[in-house]
Short mmCIF file of C-alpha atoms in Angstrom, two decimals:
data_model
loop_
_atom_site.label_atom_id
_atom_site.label_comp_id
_atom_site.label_asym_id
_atom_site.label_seq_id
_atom_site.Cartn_x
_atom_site.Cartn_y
_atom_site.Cartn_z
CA UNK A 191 2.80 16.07 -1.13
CA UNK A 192 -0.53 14.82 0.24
CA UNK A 193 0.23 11.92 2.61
CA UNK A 194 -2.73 9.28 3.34
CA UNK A 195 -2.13 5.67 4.42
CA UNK A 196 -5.38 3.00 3.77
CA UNK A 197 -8.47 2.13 6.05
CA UNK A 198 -8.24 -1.24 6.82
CA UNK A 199 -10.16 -3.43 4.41
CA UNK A 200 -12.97 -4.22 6.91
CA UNK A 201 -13.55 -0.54 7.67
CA UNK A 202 -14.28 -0.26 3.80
CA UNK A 203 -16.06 -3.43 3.10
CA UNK A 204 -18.83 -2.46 5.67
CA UNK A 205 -18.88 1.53 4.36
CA UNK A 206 -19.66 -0.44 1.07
CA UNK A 207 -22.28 -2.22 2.56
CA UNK A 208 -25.46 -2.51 0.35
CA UNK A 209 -24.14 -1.87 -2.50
CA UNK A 210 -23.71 -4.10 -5.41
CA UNK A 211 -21.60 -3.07 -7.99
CA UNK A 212 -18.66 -0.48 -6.28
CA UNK A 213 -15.88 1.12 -8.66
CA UNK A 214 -12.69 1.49 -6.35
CA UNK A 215 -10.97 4.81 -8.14
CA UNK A 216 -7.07 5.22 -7.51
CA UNK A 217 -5.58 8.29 -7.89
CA UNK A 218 -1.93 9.01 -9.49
CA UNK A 219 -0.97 12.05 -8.38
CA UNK A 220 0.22 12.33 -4.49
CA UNK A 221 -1.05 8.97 -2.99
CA UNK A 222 0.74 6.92 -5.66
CA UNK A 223 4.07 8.50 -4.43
CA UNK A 224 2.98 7.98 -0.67
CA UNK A 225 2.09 4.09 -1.69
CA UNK A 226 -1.50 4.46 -0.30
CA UNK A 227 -4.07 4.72 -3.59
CA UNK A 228 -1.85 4.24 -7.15
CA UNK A 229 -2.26 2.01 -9.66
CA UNK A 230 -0.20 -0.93 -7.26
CA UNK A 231 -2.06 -0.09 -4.30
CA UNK A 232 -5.65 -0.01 -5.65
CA UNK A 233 -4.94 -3.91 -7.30
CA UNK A 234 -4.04 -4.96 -3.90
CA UNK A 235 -6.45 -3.58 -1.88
CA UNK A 236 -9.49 -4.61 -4.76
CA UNK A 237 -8.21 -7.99 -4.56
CA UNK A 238 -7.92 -8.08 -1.11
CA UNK A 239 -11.87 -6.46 -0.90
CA UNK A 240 -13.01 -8.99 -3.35
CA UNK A 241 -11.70 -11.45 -0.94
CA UNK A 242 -13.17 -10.20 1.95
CA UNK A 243 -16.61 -9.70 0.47
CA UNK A 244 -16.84 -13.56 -0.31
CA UNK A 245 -15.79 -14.85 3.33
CA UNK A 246 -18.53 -12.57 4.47
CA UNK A 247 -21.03 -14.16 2.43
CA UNK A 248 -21.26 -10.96 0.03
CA UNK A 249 -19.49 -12.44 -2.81
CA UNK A 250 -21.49 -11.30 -5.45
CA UNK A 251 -20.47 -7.88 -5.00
CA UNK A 252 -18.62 -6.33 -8.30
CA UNK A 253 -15.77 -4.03 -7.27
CA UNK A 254 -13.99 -3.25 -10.60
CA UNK A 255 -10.54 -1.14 -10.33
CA UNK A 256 -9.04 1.98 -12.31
CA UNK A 257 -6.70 4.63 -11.81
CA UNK A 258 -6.94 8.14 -12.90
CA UNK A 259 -3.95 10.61 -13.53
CA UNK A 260 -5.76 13.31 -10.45
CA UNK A 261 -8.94 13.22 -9.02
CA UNK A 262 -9.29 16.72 -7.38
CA UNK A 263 -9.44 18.08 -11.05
CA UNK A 264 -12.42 17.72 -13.26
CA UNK A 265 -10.54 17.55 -16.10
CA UNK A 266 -9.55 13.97 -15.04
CA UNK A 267 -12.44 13.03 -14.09
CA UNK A 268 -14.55 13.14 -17.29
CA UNK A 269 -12.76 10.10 -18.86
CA UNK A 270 -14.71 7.97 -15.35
CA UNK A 271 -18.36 9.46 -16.55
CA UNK A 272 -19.14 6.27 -18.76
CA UNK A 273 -17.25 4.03 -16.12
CA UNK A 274 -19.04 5.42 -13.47
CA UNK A 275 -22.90 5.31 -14.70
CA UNK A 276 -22.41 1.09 -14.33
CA UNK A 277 -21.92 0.97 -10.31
CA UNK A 278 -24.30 1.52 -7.81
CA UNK A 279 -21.25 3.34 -5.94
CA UNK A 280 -17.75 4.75 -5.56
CA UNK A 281 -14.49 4.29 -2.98
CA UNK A 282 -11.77 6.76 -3.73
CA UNK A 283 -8.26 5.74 -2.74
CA UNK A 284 -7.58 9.46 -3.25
CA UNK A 285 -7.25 12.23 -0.63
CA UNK A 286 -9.90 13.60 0.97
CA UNK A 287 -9.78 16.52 -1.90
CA UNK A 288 -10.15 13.50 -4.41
CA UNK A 289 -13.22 12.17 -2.46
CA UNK A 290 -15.08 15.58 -2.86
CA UNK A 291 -13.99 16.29 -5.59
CA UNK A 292 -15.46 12.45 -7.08
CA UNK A 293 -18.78 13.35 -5.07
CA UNK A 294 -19.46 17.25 -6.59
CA UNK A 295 -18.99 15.64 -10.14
CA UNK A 296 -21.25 12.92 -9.72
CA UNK A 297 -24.22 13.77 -6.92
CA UNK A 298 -26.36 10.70 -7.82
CA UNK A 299 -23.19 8.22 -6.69
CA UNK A 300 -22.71 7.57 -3.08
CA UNK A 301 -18.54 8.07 -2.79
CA UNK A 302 -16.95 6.79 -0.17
CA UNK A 303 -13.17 7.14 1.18
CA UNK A 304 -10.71 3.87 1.43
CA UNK A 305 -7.84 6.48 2.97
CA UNK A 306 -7.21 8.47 5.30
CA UNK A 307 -5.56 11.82 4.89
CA UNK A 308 -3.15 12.39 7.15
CA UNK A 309 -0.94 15.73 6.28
CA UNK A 310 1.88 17.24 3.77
CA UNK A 311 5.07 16.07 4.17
CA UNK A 312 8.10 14.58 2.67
CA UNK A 313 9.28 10.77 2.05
CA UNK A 314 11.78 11.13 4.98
CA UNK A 315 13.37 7.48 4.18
CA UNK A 316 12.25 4.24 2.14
CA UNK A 317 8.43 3.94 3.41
CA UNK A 318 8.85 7.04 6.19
CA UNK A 319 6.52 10.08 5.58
CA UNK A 320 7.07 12.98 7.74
CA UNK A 321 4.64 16.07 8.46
CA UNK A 322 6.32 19.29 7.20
CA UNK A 323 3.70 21.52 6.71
CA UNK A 324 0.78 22.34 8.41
CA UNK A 325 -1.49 24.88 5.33
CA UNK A 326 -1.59 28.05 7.84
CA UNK A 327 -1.97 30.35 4.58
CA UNK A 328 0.82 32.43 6.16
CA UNK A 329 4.27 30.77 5.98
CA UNK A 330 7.21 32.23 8.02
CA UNK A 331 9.81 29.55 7.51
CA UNK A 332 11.79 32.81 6.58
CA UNK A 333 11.86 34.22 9.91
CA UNK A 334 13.18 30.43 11.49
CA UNK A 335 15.89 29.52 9.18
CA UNK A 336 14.15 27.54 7.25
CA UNK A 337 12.55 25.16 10.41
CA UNK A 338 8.66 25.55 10.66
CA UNK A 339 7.92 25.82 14.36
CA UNK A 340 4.04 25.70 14.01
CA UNK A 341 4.29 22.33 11.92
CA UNK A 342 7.25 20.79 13.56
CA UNK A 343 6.97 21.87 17.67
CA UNK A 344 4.35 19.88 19.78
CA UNK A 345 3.86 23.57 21.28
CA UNK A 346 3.47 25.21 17.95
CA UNK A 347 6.20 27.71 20.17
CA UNK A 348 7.57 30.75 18.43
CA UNK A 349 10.09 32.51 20.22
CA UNK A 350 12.25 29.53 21.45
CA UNK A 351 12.05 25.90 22.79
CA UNK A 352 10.63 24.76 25.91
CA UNK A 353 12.10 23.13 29.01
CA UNK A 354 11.21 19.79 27.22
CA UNK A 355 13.62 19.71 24.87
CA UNK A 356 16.49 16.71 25.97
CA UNK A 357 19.59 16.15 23.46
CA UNK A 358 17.65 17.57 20.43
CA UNK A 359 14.19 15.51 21.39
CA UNK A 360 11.10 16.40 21.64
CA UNK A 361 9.81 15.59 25.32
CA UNK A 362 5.82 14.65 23.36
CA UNK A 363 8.02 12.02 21.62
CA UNK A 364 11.35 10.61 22.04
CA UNK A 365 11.60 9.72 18.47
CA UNK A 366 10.48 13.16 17.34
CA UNK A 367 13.25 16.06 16.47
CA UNK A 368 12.91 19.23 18.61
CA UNK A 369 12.47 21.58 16.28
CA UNK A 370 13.83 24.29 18.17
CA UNK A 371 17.05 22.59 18.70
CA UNK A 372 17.17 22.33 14.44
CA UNK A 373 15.93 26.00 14.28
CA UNK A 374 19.30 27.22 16.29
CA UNK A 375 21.35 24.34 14.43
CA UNK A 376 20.80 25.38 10.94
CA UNK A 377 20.48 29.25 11.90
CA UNK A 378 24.19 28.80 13.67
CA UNK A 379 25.14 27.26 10.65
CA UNK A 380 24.15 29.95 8.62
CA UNK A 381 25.42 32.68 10.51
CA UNK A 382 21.83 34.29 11.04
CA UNK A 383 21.79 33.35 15.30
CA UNK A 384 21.40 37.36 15.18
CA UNK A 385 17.69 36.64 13.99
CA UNK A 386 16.58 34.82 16.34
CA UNK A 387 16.76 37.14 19.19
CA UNK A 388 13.94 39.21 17.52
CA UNK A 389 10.88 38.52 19.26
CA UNK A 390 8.21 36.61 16.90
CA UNK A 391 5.08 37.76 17.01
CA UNK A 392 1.78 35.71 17.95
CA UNK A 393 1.04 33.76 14.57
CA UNK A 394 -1.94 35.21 13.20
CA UNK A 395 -4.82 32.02 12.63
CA UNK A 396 -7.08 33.81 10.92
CA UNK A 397 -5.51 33.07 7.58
CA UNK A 398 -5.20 28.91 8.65
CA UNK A 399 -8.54 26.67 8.51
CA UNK A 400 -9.62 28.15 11.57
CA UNK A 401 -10.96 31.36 9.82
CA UNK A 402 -13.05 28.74 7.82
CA UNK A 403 -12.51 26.97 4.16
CA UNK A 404 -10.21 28.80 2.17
CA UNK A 405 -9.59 29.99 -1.44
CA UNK A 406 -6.75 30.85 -3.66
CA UNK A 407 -8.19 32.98 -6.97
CA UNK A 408 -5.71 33.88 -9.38
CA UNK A 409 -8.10 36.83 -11.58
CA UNK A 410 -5.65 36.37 -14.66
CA UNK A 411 -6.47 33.05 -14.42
CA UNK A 412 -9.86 32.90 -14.29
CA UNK A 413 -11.86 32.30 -17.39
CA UNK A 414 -13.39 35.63 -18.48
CA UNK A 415 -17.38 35.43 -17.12
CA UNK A 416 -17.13 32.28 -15.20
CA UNK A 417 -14.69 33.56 -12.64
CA UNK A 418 -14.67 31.22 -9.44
CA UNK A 419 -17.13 28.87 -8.21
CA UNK A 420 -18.96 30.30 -5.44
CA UNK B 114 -12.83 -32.02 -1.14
CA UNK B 115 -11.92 -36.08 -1.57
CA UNK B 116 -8.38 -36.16 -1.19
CA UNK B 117 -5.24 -33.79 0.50
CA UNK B 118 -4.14 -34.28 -3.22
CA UNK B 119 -7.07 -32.09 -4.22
CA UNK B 120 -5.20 -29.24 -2.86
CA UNK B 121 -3.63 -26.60 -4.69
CA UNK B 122 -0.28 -24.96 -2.88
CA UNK B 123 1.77 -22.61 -4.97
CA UNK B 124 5.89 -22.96 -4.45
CA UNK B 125 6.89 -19.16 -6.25
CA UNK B 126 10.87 -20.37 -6.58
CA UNK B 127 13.37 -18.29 -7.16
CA UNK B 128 15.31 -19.30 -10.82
CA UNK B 129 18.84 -19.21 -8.58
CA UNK B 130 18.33 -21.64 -5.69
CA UNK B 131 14.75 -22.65 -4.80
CA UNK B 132 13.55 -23.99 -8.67
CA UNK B 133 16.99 -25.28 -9.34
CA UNK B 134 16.30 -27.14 -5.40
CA UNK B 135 13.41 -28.61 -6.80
CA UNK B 136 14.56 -29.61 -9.35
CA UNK B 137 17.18 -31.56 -7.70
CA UNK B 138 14.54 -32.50 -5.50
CA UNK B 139 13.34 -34.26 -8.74
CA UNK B 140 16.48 -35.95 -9.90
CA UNK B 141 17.38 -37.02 -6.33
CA UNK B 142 13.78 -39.17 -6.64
CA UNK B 143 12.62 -37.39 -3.37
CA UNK B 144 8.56 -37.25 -2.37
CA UNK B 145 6.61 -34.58 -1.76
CA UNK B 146 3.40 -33.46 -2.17
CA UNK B 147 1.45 -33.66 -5.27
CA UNK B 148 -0.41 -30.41 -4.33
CA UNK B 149 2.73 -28.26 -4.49
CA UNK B 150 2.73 -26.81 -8.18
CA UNK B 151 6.40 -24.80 -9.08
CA UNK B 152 6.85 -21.31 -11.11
CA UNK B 153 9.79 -20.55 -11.43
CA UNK B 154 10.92 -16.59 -10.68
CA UNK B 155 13.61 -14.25 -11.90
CA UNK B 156 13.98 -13.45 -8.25
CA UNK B 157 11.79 -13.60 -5.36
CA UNK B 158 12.04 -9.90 -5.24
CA UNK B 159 10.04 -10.01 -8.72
CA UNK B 160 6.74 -11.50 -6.55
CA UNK B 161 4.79 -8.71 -5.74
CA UNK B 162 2.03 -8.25 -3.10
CA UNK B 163 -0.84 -7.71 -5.40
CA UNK B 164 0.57 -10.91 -7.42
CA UNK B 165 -0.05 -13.14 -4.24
CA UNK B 166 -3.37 -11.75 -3.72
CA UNK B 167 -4.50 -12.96 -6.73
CA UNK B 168 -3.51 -16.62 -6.41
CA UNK B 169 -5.51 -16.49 -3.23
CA UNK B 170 -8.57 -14.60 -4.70
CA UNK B 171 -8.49 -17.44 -7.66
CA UNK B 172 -9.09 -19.93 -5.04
CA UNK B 173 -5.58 -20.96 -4.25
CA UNK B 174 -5.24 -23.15 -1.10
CA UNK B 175 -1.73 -21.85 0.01
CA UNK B 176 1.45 -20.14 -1.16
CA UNK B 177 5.03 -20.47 -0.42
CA UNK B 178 7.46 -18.45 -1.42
CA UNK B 179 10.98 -19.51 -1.76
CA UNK B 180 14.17 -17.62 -2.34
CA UNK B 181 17.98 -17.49 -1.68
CA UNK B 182 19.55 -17.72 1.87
CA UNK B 183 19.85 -14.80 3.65
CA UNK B 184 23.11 -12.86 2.19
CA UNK B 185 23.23 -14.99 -1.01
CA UNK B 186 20.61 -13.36 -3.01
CA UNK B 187 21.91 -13.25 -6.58
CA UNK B 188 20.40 -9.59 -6.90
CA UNK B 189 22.12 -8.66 -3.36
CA UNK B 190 18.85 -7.84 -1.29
CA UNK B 191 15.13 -9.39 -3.35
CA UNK B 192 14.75 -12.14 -0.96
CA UNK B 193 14.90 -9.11 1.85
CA UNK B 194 12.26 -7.64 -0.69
CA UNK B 195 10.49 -10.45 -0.91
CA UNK B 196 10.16 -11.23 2.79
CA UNK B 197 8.95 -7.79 3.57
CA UNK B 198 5.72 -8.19 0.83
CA UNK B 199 5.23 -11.86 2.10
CA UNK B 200 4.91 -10.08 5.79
CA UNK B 201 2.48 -7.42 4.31
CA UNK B 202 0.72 -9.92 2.52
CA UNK B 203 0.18 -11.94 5.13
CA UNK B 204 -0.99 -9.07 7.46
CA UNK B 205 -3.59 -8.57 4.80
CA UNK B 206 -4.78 -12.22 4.78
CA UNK B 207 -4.64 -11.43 8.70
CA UNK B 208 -7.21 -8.70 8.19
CA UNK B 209 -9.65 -10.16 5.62
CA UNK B 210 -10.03 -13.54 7.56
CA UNK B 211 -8.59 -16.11 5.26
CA UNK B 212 -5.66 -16.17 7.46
CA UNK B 213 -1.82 -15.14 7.52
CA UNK B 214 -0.98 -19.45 7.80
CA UNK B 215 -1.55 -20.04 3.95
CA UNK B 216 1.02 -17.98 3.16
CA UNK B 217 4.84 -18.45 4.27
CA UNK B 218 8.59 -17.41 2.83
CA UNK B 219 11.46 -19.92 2.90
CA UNK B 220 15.51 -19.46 2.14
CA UNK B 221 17.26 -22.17 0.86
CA UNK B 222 20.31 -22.71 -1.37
CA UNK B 223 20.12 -24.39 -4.86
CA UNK B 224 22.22 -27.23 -3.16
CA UNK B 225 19.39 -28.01 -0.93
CA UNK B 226 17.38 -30.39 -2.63
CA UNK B 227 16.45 -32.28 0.42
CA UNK B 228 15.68 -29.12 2.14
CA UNK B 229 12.86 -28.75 -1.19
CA UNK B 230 11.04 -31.75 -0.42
CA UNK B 231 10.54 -30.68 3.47
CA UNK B 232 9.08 -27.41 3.24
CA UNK B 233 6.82 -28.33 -0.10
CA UNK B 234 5.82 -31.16 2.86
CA UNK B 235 6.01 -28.96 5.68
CA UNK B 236 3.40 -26.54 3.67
CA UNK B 237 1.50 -28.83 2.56
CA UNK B 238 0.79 -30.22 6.14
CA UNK B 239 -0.40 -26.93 7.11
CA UNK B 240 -2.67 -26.42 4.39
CA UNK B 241 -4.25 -29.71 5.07
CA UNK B 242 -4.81 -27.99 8.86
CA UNK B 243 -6.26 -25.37 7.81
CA UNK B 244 -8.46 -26.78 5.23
CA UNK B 245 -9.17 -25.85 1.63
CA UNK B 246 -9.53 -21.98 0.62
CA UNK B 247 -13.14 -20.90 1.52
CA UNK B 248 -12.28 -18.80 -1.59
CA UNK B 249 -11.74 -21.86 -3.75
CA UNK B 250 -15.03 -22.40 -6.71
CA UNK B 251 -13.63 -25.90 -7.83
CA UNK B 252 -11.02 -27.97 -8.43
CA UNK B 253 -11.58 -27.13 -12.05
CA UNK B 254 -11.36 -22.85 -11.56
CA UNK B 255 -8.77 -23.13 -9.15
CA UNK B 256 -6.59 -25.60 -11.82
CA UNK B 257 -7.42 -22.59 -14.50
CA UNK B 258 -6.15 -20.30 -11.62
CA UNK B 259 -2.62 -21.68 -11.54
CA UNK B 260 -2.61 -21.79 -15.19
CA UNK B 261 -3.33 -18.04 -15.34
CA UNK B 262 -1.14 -17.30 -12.67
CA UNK B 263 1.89 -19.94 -14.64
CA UNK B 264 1.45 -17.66 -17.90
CA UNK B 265 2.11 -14.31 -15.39
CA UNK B 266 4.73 -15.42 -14.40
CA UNK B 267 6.40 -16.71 -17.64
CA UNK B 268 5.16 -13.17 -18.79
CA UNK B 269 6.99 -11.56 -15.94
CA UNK B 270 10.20 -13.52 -16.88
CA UNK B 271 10.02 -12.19 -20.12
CA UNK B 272 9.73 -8.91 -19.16
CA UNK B 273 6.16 -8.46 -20.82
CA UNK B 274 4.44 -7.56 -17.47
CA UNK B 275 6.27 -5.94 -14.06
#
């Protein structure tokens, strides 16, 4: 999943600034389940901006509250037209997908982001998100049993851990796994050491964001004529 | 404001030890402020963070929140619960400026009636530092306030709201 955590409330309350009437818009896909912009979270923090807005002297500021089922689909964004036509503005407690997603579907509305998106990972324990995943557009977990190296390593290293590497720790950060040291754990576990020894090749970038914005078209999924958005 | 009475602190009481405190609070004849107004809880665990915010944004001078001992929770671990939303909450009142002081969690046993009295007391002298609620629009809204928040809570106990 999409992992964001909030902006603190002061951060928003001045993006807001000069604005009247401001629709905070939860989201209830991915930031619900990482406790940053559901239903729950978007009641808090609206309370918490009303609240804010009045010790400032800005108390007659409307921020109204609602939560749709996605907002990086346009399909679940239609039922906020109406809604949205009433407020001068919008904060999205969505990801940053969410937020442009809010802003292509309605250009006259100024949209504005309450979280920040951090990266995909994985609820590693009650309230503990971890980064697994880094979108490269090439994935070669095969190849390291399972482990990603260019996600997981400070050194994004391939073939092999550094000299940093102290009783399975990552020498960046003491509470961070090496994850060299749970490459050769699992891979020894599996049987597949063997595999290692190949030599991994240089990761090729050109498929990650570094080769620009990227797009996934599935033809026999595209709607005959439209095809995708440019 | 005229009086300290005109204050308005909110005790959220557990129904297994803090309510059934004051209560013997009550039959034991023992004084404390007028300014602390009881709901009773199913648990402490049952007070969430958005729930507290409210009380405050409706003008609410202070809140304390009162469950089971340490260990003697009747549901095992919502006072734990509880004291980990108070702490957020009040990290949040931290952040907006109203201030992490008008907000505070308590343990005590249903045996403690005494105990009751002191921290209603003990609150209310620390509201009556800090002042009324800059958020507060009248004796009259914030008295509507608690009433609101009274019905959420018997709604909660009922199981109509979560």
């Amino acid at each position: 999943m999409i992992v964001a955590d909030r902006k603190k409330i002061p951060e928003i309350r001045d993006m807001i600034q000069g604005h009247d009437r401001v629709l905070l818009v939860g989201c209830g896909t991915c930031v619900t389940v990482c406790l940053a912009g559901g239903e729950r979270e978007v009641g808090i923090i609206g309370a918490a901006l009303r609240m804010s807005l009045k010790l400032v002297g800005r108390g007659h500021v409307v921020v109204d509250q609602c939560t749709i089922e996605r907002q990086c689909e346009d399909a679940f964004i239609d039922i906020l037209a109406q809604r949205v036509s009433q407020y001068d503005a919008i904060c999205s407690l969505g990801c940053g997908a969410g937020v442009q997603t809010l802003a292509e579907r309605f250009p006259q509305k100024p949209v504005y982001p309450g979280l920040n998106t951090q990266f995909i990972g994985i609820l590693e324990s009650q309230g503990v998100w971890t980064e697994k995943c880094l979108g490269c557009g090439h994935c070669r977990l095969g190849e390291f049993a399972g482990v990603c190296p260019i996600t997981r390593c400070a050194k994004r290293l391939l073939n092999g851990p550094c000299g940093g590497s102290r009783e399975g720790k990552c020498e960046v950060n003491a509470d961070t796994e090496c994850a060299w040291q749970r490459i050769y754990d699992r891979a020894k576990a599996l049987g597949t050491l063997d595999r290692l020894d190949a030599i991994a090749a240089p990761h090729d970038w050109s498929t990650g964001i570094e080769g620009g914005p990227r797009k996934v078209v599935r033809e026999d999924q595209c709607i005959a004529g439209l095809g995708p958005k440019s | 404001m005229d009086t300290d009475q005109e204050l308005v602190i909110l005790a959220l009481c557990c129904h297994y030890c803090a309510y059934a405190a004051a209560d013997m609070a009550g039959s034991m004849r023992l004084q404390y402020p007028g300014s602390v107004r009881v709901l009773r809880f199913p648990c402490t665990s049952k007070i969430e963070v958005n729930y507290l915010l409210t009380a405050f944004e409706r003008g609410i001078d202070g809140i304390l929140v009162a469950g089971c001992l340490e260990g003697g929770c009747h549901f095992l671990e919502g006072n734990l619960r509880a004291r980990r939303r108070v702490e957020r909450a009040k990290k949040l009142l931290d952040e907006i400026g109203l201030g992490a002081g008008r907000l505070e969690m308590f343990n005590l046993s249903s045996a403690e009636g005494p105990r009751f009295a002191e921290i209603a007391t003990e609150m209310h002298e620390r509201v009556v530092e800090l002042g009324p609620s800059p958020l507060r629009r009248g004796r009259e809204a914030v008295l509507a306030g608690v009433a609101g928040m009274a019905s959420l809570a018997e709604a909660v106990i009922a199981g109509e709201k979560t």
